[in-house]
XYZ file of C-alpha atoms in Angstrom:
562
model
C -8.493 -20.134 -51.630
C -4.966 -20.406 -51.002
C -3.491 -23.134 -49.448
C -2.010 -22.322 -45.987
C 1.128 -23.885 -44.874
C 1.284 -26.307 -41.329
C -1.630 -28.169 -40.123
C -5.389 -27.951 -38.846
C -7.190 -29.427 -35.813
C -10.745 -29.716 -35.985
C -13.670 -30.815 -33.592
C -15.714 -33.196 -34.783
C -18.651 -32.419 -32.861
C -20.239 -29.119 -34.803
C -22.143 -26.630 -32.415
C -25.863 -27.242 -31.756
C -27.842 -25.047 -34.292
C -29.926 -24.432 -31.738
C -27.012 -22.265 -29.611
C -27.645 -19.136 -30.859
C -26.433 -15.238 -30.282
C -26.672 -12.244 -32.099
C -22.906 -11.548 -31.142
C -20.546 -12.361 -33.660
C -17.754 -14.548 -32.654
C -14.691 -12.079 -31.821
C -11.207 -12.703 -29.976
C -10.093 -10.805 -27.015
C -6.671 -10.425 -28.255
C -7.285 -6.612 -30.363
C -7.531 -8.842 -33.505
C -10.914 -8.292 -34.792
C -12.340 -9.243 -38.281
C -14.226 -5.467 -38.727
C -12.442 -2.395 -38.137
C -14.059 0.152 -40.776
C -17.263 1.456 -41.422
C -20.707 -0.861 -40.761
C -21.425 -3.650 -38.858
C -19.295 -5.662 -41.041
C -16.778 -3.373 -42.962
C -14.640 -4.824 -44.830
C -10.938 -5.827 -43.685
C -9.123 -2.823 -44.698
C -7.785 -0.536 -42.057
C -4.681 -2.538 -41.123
C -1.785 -0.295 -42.032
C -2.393 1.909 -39.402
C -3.071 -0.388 -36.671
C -0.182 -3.057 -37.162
C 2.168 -0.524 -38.224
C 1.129 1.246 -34.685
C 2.064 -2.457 -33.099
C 5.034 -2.736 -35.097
C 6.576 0.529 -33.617
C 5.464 -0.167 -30.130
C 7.341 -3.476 -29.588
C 10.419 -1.760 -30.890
C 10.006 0.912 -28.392
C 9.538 -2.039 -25.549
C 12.495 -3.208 -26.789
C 14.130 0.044 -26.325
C 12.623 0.553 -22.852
C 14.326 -2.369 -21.950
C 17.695 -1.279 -22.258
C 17.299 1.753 -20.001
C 18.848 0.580 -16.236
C 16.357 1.978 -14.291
C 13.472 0.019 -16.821
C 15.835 -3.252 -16.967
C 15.683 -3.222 -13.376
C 12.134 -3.298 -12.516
C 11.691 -5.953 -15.065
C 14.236 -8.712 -13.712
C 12.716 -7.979 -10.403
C 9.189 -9.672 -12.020
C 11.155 -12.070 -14.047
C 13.315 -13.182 -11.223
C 10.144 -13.397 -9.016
C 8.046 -15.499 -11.835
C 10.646 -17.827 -12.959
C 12.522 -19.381 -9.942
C 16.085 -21.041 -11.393
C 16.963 -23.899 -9.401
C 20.048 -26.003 -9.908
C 17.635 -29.262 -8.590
C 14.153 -28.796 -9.858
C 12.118 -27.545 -13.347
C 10.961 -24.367 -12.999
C 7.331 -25.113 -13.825
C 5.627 -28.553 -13.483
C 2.425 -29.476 -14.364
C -0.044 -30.838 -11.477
C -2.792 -33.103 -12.275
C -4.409 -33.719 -8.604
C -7.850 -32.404 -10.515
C -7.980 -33.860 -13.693
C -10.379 -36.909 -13.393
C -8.724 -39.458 -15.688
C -7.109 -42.703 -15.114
C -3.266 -43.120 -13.741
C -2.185 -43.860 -17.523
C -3.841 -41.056 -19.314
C -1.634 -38.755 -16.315
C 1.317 -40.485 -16.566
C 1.108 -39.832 -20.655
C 0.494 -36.066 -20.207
C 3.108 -35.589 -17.854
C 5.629 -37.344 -20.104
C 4.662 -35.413 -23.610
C 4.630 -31.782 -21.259
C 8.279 -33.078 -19.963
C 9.431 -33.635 -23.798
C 8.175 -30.291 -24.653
C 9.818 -28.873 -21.841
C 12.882 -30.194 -23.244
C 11.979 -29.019 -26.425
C 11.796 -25.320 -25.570
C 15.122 -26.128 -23.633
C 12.819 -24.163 -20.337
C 15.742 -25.045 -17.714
C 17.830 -23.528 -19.226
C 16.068 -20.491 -21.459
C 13.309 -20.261 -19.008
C 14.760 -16.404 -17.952
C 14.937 -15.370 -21.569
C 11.393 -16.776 -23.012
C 9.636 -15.339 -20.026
C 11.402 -11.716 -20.259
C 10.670 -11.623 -24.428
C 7.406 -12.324 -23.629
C 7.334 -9.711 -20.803
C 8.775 -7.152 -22.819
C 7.039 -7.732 -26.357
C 3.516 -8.718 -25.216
C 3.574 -11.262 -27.245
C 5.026 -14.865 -28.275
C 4.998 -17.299 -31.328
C 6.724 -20.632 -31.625
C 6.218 -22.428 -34.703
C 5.033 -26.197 -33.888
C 7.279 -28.248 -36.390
C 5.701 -31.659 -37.410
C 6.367 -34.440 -39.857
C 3.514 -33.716 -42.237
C 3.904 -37.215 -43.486
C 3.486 -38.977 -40.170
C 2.045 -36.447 -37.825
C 1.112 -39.191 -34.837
C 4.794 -38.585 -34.105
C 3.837 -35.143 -32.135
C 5.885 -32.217 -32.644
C 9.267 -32.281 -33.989
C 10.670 -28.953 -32.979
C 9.791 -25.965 -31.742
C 10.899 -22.723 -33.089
C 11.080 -19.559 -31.826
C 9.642 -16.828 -34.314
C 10.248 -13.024 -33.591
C 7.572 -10.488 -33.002
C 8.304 -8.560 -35.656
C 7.657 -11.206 -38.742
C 4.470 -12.178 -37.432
C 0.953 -11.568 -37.324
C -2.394 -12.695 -36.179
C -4.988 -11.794 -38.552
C -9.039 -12.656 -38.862
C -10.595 -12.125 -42.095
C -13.812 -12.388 -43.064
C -15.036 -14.416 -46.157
C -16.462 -12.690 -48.633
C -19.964 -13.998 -50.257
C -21.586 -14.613 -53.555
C -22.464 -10.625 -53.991
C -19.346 -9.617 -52.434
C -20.694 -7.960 -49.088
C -21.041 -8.655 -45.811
C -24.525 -8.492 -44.372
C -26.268 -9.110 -41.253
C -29.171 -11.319 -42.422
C -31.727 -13.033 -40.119
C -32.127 -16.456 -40.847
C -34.882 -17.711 -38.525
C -38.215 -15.614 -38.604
C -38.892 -17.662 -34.902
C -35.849 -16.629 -33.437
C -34.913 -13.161 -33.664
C -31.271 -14.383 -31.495
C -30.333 -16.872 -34.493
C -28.362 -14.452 -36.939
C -26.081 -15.404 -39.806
C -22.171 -13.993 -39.621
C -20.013 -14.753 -42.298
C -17.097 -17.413 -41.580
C -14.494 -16.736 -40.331
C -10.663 -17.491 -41.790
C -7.450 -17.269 -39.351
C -4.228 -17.263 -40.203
C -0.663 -15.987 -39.761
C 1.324 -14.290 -41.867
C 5.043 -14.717 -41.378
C 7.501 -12.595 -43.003
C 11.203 -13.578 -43.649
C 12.728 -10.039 -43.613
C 12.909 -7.713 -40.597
C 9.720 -5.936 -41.366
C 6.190 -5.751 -40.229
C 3.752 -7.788 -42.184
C 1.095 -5.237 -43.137
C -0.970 -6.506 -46.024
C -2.896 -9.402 -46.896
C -0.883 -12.010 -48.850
C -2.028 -12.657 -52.531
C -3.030 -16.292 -53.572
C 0.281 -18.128 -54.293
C 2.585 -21.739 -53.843
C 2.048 -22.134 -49.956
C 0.096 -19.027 -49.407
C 3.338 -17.156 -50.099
C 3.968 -13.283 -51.446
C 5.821 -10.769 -51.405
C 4.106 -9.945 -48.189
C 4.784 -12.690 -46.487
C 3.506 -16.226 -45.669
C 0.572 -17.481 -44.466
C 0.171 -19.775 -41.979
C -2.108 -22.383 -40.437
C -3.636 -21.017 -37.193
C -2.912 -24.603 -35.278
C 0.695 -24.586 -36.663
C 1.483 -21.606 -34.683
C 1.458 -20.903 -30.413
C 0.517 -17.507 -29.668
C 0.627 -16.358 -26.309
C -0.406 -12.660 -25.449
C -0.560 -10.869 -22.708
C -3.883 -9.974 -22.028
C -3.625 -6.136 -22.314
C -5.510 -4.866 -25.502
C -5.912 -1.429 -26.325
C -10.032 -1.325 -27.233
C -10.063 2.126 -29.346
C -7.178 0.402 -31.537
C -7.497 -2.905 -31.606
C -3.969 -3.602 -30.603
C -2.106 -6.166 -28.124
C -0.115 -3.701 -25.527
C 2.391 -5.017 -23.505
C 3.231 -4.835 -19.369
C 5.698 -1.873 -20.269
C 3.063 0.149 -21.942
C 2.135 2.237 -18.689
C 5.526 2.743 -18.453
C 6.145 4.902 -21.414
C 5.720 8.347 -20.151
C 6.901 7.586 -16.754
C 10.183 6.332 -18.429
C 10.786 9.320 -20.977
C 10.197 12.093 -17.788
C 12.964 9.971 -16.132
C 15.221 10.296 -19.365
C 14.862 13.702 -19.751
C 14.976 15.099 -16.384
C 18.437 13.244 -15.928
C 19.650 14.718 -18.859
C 18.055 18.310 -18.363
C 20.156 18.085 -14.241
C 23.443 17.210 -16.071
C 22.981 20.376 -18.279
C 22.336 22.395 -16.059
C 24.847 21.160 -13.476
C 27.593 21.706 -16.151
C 26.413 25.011 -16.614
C 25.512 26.346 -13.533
C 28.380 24.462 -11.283
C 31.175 26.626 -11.717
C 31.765 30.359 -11.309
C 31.913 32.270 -13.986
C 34.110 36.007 -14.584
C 32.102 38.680 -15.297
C 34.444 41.384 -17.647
C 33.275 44.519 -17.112
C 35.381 46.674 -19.843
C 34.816 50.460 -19.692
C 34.813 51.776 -23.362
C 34.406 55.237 -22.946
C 32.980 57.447 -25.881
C 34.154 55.221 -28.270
C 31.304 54.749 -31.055
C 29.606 51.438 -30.848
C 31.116 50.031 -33.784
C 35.184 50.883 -32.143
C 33.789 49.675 -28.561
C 32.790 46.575 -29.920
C 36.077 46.336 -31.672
C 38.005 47.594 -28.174
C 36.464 44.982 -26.136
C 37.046 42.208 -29.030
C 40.837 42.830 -28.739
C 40.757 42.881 -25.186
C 38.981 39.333 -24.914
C 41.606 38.482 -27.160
C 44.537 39.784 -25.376
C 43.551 38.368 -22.275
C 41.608 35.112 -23.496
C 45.357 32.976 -23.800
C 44.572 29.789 -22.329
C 46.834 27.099 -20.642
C 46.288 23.862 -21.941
C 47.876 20.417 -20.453
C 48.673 17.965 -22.533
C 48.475 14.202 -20.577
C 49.886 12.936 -23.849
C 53.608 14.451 -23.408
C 53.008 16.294 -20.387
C 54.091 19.467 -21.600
C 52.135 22.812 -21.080
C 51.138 25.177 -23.774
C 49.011 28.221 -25.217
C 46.699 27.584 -27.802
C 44.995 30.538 -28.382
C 42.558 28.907 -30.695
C 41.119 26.751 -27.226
C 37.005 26.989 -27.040
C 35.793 26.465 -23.296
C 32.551 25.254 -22.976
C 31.924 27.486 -19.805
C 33.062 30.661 -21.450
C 33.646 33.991 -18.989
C 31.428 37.036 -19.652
C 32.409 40.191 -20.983
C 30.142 43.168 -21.167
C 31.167 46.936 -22.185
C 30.429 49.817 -19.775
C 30.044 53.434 -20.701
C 32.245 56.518 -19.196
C 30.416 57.153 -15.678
C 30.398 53.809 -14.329
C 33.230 52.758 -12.006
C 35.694 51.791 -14.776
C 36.891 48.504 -15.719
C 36.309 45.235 -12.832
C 36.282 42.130 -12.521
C 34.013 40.086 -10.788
C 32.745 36.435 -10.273
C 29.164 34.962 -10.874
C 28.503 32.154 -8.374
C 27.495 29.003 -9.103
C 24.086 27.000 -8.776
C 23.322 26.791 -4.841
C 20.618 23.415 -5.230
C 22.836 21.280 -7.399
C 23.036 18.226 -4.424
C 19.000 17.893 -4.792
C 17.969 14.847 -6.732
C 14.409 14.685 -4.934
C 12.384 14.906 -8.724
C 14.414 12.304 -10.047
C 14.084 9.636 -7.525
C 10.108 10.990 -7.547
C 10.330 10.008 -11.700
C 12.110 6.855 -10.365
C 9.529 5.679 -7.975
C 6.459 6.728 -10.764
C 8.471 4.126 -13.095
C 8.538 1.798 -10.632
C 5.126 2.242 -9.520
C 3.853 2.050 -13.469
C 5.567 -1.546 -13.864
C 3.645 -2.783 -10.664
C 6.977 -3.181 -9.037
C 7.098 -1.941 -4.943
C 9.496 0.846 -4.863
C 10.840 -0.984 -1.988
C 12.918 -2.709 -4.512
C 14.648 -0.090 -6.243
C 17.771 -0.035 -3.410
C 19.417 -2.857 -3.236
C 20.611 -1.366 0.495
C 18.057 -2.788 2.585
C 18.168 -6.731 3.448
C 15.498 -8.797 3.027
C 13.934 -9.276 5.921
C 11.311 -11.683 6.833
C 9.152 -9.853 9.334
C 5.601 -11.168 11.074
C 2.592 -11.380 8.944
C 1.811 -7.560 10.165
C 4.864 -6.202 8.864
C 4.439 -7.672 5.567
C 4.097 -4.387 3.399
C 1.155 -4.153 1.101
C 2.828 -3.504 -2.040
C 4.423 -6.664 -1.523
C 1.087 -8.447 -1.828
C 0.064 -6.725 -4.482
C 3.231 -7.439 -6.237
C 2.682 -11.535 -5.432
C -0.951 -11.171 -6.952
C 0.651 -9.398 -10.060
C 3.016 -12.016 -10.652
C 0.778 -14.672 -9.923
C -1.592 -13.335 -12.976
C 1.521 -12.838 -15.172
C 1.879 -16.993 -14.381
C -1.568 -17.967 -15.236
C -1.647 -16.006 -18.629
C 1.929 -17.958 -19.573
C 0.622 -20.705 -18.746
C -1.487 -20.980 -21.953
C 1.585 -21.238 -24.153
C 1.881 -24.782 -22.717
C -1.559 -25.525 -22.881
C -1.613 -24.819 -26.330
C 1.502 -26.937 -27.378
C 0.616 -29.410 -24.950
C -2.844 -29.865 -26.764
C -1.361 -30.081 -29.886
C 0.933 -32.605 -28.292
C -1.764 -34.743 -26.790
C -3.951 -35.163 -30.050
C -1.580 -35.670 -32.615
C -0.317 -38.513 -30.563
C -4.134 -39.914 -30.341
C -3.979 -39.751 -26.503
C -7.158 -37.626 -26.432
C -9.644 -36.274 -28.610
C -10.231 -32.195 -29.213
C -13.339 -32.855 -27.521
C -11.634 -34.454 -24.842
C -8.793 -30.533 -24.127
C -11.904 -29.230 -24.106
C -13.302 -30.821 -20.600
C -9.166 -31.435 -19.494
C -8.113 -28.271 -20.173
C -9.512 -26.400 -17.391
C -8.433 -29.166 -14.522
C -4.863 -29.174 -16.366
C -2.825 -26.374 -13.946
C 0.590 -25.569 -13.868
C 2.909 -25.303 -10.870
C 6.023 -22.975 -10.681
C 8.570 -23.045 -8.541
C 8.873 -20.478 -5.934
C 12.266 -19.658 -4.266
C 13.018 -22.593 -2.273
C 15.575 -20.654 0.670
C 12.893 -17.918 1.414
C 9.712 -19.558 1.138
C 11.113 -22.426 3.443
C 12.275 -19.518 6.251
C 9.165 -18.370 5.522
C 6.922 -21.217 6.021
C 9.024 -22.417 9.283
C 8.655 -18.930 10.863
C 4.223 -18.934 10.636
C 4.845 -22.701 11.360
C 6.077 -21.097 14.463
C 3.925 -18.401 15.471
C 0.958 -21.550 14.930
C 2.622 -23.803 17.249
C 2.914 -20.852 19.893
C -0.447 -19.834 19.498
C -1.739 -23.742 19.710
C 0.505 -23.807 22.908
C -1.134 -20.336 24.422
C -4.511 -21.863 23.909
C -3.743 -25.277 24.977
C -5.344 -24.933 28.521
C -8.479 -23.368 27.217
C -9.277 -26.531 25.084
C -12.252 -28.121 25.770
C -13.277 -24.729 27.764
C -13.688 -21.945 25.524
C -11.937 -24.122 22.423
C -12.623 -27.366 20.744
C -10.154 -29.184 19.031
C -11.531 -29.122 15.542
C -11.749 -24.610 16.520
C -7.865 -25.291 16.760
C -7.314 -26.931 13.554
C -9.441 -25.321 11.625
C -8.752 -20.999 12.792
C -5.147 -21.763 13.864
C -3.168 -24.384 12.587
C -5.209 -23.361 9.245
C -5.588 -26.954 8.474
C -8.465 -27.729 5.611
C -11.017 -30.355 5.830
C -8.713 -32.758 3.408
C -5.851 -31.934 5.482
C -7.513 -32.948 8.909
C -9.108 -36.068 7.397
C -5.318 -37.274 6.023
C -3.718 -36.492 8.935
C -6.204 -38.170 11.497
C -5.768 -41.891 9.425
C -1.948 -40.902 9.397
C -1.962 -40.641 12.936
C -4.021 -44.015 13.677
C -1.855 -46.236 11.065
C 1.387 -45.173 13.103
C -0.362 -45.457 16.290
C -1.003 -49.116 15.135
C 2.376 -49.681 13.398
C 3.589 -48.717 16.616
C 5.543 -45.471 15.590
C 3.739 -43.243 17.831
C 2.169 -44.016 21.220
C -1.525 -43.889 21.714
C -2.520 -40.739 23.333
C -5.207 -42.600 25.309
C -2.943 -44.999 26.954
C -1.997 -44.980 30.628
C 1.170 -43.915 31.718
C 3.176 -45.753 34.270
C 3.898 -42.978 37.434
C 7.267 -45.054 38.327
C 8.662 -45.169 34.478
C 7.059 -42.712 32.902
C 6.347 -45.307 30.108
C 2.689 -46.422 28.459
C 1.774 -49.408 29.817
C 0.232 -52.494 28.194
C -3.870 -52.415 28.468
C -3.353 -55.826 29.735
C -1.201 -55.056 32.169
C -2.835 -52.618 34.000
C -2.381 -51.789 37.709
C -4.377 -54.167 39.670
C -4.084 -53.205 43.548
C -6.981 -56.417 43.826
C -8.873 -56.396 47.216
C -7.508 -55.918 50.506
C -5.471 -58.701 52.520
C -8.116 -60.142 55.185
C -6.788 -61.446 58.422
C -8.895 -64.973 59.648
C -10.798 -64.305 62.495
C -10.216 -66.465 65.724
C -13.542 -67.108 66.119
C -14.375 -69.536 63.326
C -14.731 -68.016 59.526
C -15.646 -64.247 60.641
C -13.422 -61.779 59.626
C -12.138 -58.883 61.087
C -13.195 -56.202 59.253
C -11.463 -52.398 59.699
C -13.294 -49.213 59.556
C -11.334 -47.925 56.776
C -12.623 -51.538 54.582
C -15.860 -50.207 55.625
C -15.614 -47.108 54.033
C -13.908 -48.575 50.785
C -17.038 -50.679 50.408
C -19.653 -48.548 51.100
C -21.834 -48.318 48.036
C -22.236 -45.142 45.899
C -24.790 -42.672 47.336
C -24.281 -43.387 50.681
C -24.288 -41.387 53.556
C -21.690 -39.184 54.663
């Protein structure tokens, strides 16, 4: 077998034999090992599929470069990828990841060095929208063959168009492919033939449609191949099952687009034609034979035809006879009887102010792209609104992007796995648990999410303040948390020991503690009011005491009479 150029990683641990399907391992990316005839035909029928591929991303490409089309996509690009003068736009969190404070502290560092090797501050807005428009992405992860425990090297961007993803099936001893049963016990446990992946990367602008011959490096005339690990390959997730192809978001968008383009262009033609009035030339001919009245009205379109042309050049004003209008006049012969030779005028187009279809074509483009149509005039301000006013399409539009962000995401998993285990930080059985506690934060825009989250901090606060004297009546304090400041168990617990450290440290007052009526100040526990008992007068009549009605009362024990 040919050798293939970059670099392999491996798990060491091989599957249980006992974990069994009768399934044969695929990949959800329209890259399938059988495509023909059988159960496992044999890996033939790629012309017509890649070369399908090929011409759709340079038709995405095209797409792009309409304004209506280039539009809608900065609108998701702008709204995924947040550039901010202060902050990365994407940082990776690590709050779920059970593993110690130096294995987190590693990752973080090796994802901020490949940050900087992608250059993402910077080329975040063009990596994101090549990825949006192709549907696909491949960066080639340089290393030092030599002394690969130094990580990656570089990373370099490879276009769409030199590369692709293939799965090919091994061939066996008798040259077929069969599905054989290799446990009588188990009628699950089937044997598939193994599997090779690979790239093939070709130099020269054109789609890489065969399979390379055995040569130095894998190479041909068809291209290279290349190691599967070597390469990141981020997709988008949209695969056309009767084809077997990766689509991209602007594939819904086709039709919608060329409708747009050509009723644009059909309303300027027929503006130009039907805007002006025309002369209608009625000539009367007579008897004449057909032959002379065709003649007779020739000479008379001639004779009258002379037209005044402007020159902006020299300013001067002349005849040239041999001028071609596009909006020509009309001149049609009339036979003796009629009422002789006129002249009359044919008026223009009367509905040539309506552009209703085209913003309709306008809205079904923007619609197709997932993008509200609420965004397609930049006249309206944003406005902030109450939770009620928030418009639907909006949300939908915030889920949309949101998915686009989680199926990015795995082009930094995937160099930040390479990353981790060439370095010996963690083992390929090791991504395998990390991977799916390893998330990925992006930044949102800091100006409106802040007015945002200040305006339902707000509305909470007025709501807590409405409900305030029903507390411990209809309400309970942990109801209030919980259904209106929307605070979550985690939340509660952190805030309640925040609260009692400061009431200790002395930052806050304590809640509980009197208040003094004269100040207005806590007072001291300590140095509580003490009113004491009652200053007794000596009686003159030895040690009796003289004791008022009103002491009475003050002493009288509880439960006692009225």
């Amino acid at each position: 077998m040919a050798r293939l150029f970059g670099f392999s990683i491996e798990n060491s641990e091989p599957v249980s034999p006992t974990v069994v399907s009768p399934v044969p391992p695929n990949n959800e990316d329209g890259v399938d090992h059988y495509l023909t005839s059988g159960f496992f035909g044999s890996y033939v029928d790629i012309e017509g599929v890649y070369r399908t591929e090929y011409d759709l991303i340079k038709r995405y490409r095209e797409m792009a470069l309409h304004p209506e089309c280039d539009s809608a996509i900065e609108d998701v690009v702008n709204e995924a990828i947040v550039s901010d003068t202060d902050d990365s736009p994407i940082t990776i969190e690590l709050s779920n990841l059970s593993a110690s404070d130096g294995i987190k502290n590693k990752i973080r560092k090796e994802f901020k060095y490949i940050l900087e090797l992608l250059d993402f501050d910077k080329k975040s807005h063009e990596i994101y929208r090549n990825w949006y428009i192709d549907g696909r992405l491949y960066y080639h992860k340089v290393i030092d063959l030599k002394r690969p425990e130094l990580g990656i090297q570089e990373m370099r961007y490879i276009d769409s168009l030199k590369m692709r993803y293939v799965r090919q099936a091994k061939k066996t001893d008798n040259d077929k492919y069969k599905l054989s049963n290799r446990n009588v016990d188990n009628p699950m446990d089937y044997e598939f033939p193994e599997i090779e992946e690979y790239f093939i990367y070709n130099p020269k602008m054109t789609y890489p449609t065969g399979t390379p011959a055995p040569g130095a490096l894998g190479g041909s005339s068809s291209g290279i191949k290349m190691s599967k690990d070597s390469i990141t390959y981020c997709t988008s997730g949209l695969v056309d099952r009767n084809k077997g192809s990766t689509l991209s978001y602007l594939h819904k968008a086709i039709k919608s687009l060329n409708q747009l383009r050509m009723i644009e262009d059909s309303l300027v033609i027929y503006r130009l034609s039907r805007a002006p009035e025309r002369r209608i030339f009625y000539i009367d001919v007579g008897n004449l034979p057909k032959v002379k009245a065709e003649q007779y009205l020739r000479d008379v379109m001639n004779r009258y035809r002379n037209k005044q042309v402007y020159d902006s050049a020299t300013g001067e004003i002349r005849d040239d006879k041999k001028f071609m209008a596009m909006l020509e006049d009309f001149w049609l012969p009339r036979r003796e009887g009629g009422r002789g030779t006129e002249i009359t005028t044919l008026p223009g187009g009367q509905n040539l102010g309506e552009i209703t279809d085209i913003e309709y074509f306008k809205k079904k483009l923007f619609r197709s792209l997932n993008v509200p149509t609420s965004r397609m005039d930049g006249e309206g301000g944003f406005n902030l609104g109450r939770s009620s006013e928030i418009l639907r399409d909006e949300v939908k539009f915030s889920k949309f992007v949101a998915r686009l962000r989680k199926r990015f995401s795995v082009m930094f998993s995937d160099m930040l796995k390479t990353q981790l285990i060439l370095k010996n930080i963690i083992t390929p059985e090791d991504w395998e648990i990390m991977n799916e506690h390893i998330q990925y934060d992006f930044l949102y825009d800091n100006h409106f999410a802040e007015l945002k989250n200040a305006e339902l901090l707000n509305e909470r606060l007025a709501m807590v303040a409405t409900a305030e004297p029903y507390v411990g009546k209809y309400f309970s304090q942990d109801y209030v948390r919980r259904n209106i400041l929307r605070q979550t168990d985690i939340e509660i617990i952190e805030q309640d020991n925040l609260i009692k450290k400061e009431i200790e440290n002395g930052i806050i007052p304590d809640p509980n503690q009197p208040i003094d009526p004269a100040t207005g100040m806590p007072m001291d526990s300590t140095s509580q009011m003490d009113l004491g008992q009652p200053v007794m007068e000596p009686d003159l009549k030895g040690d009796e005491q003289i004791v008022s009605p009103r002491q009475k009362a003050m002493e009288m024990p509880k439960g006692g009479e009225i």
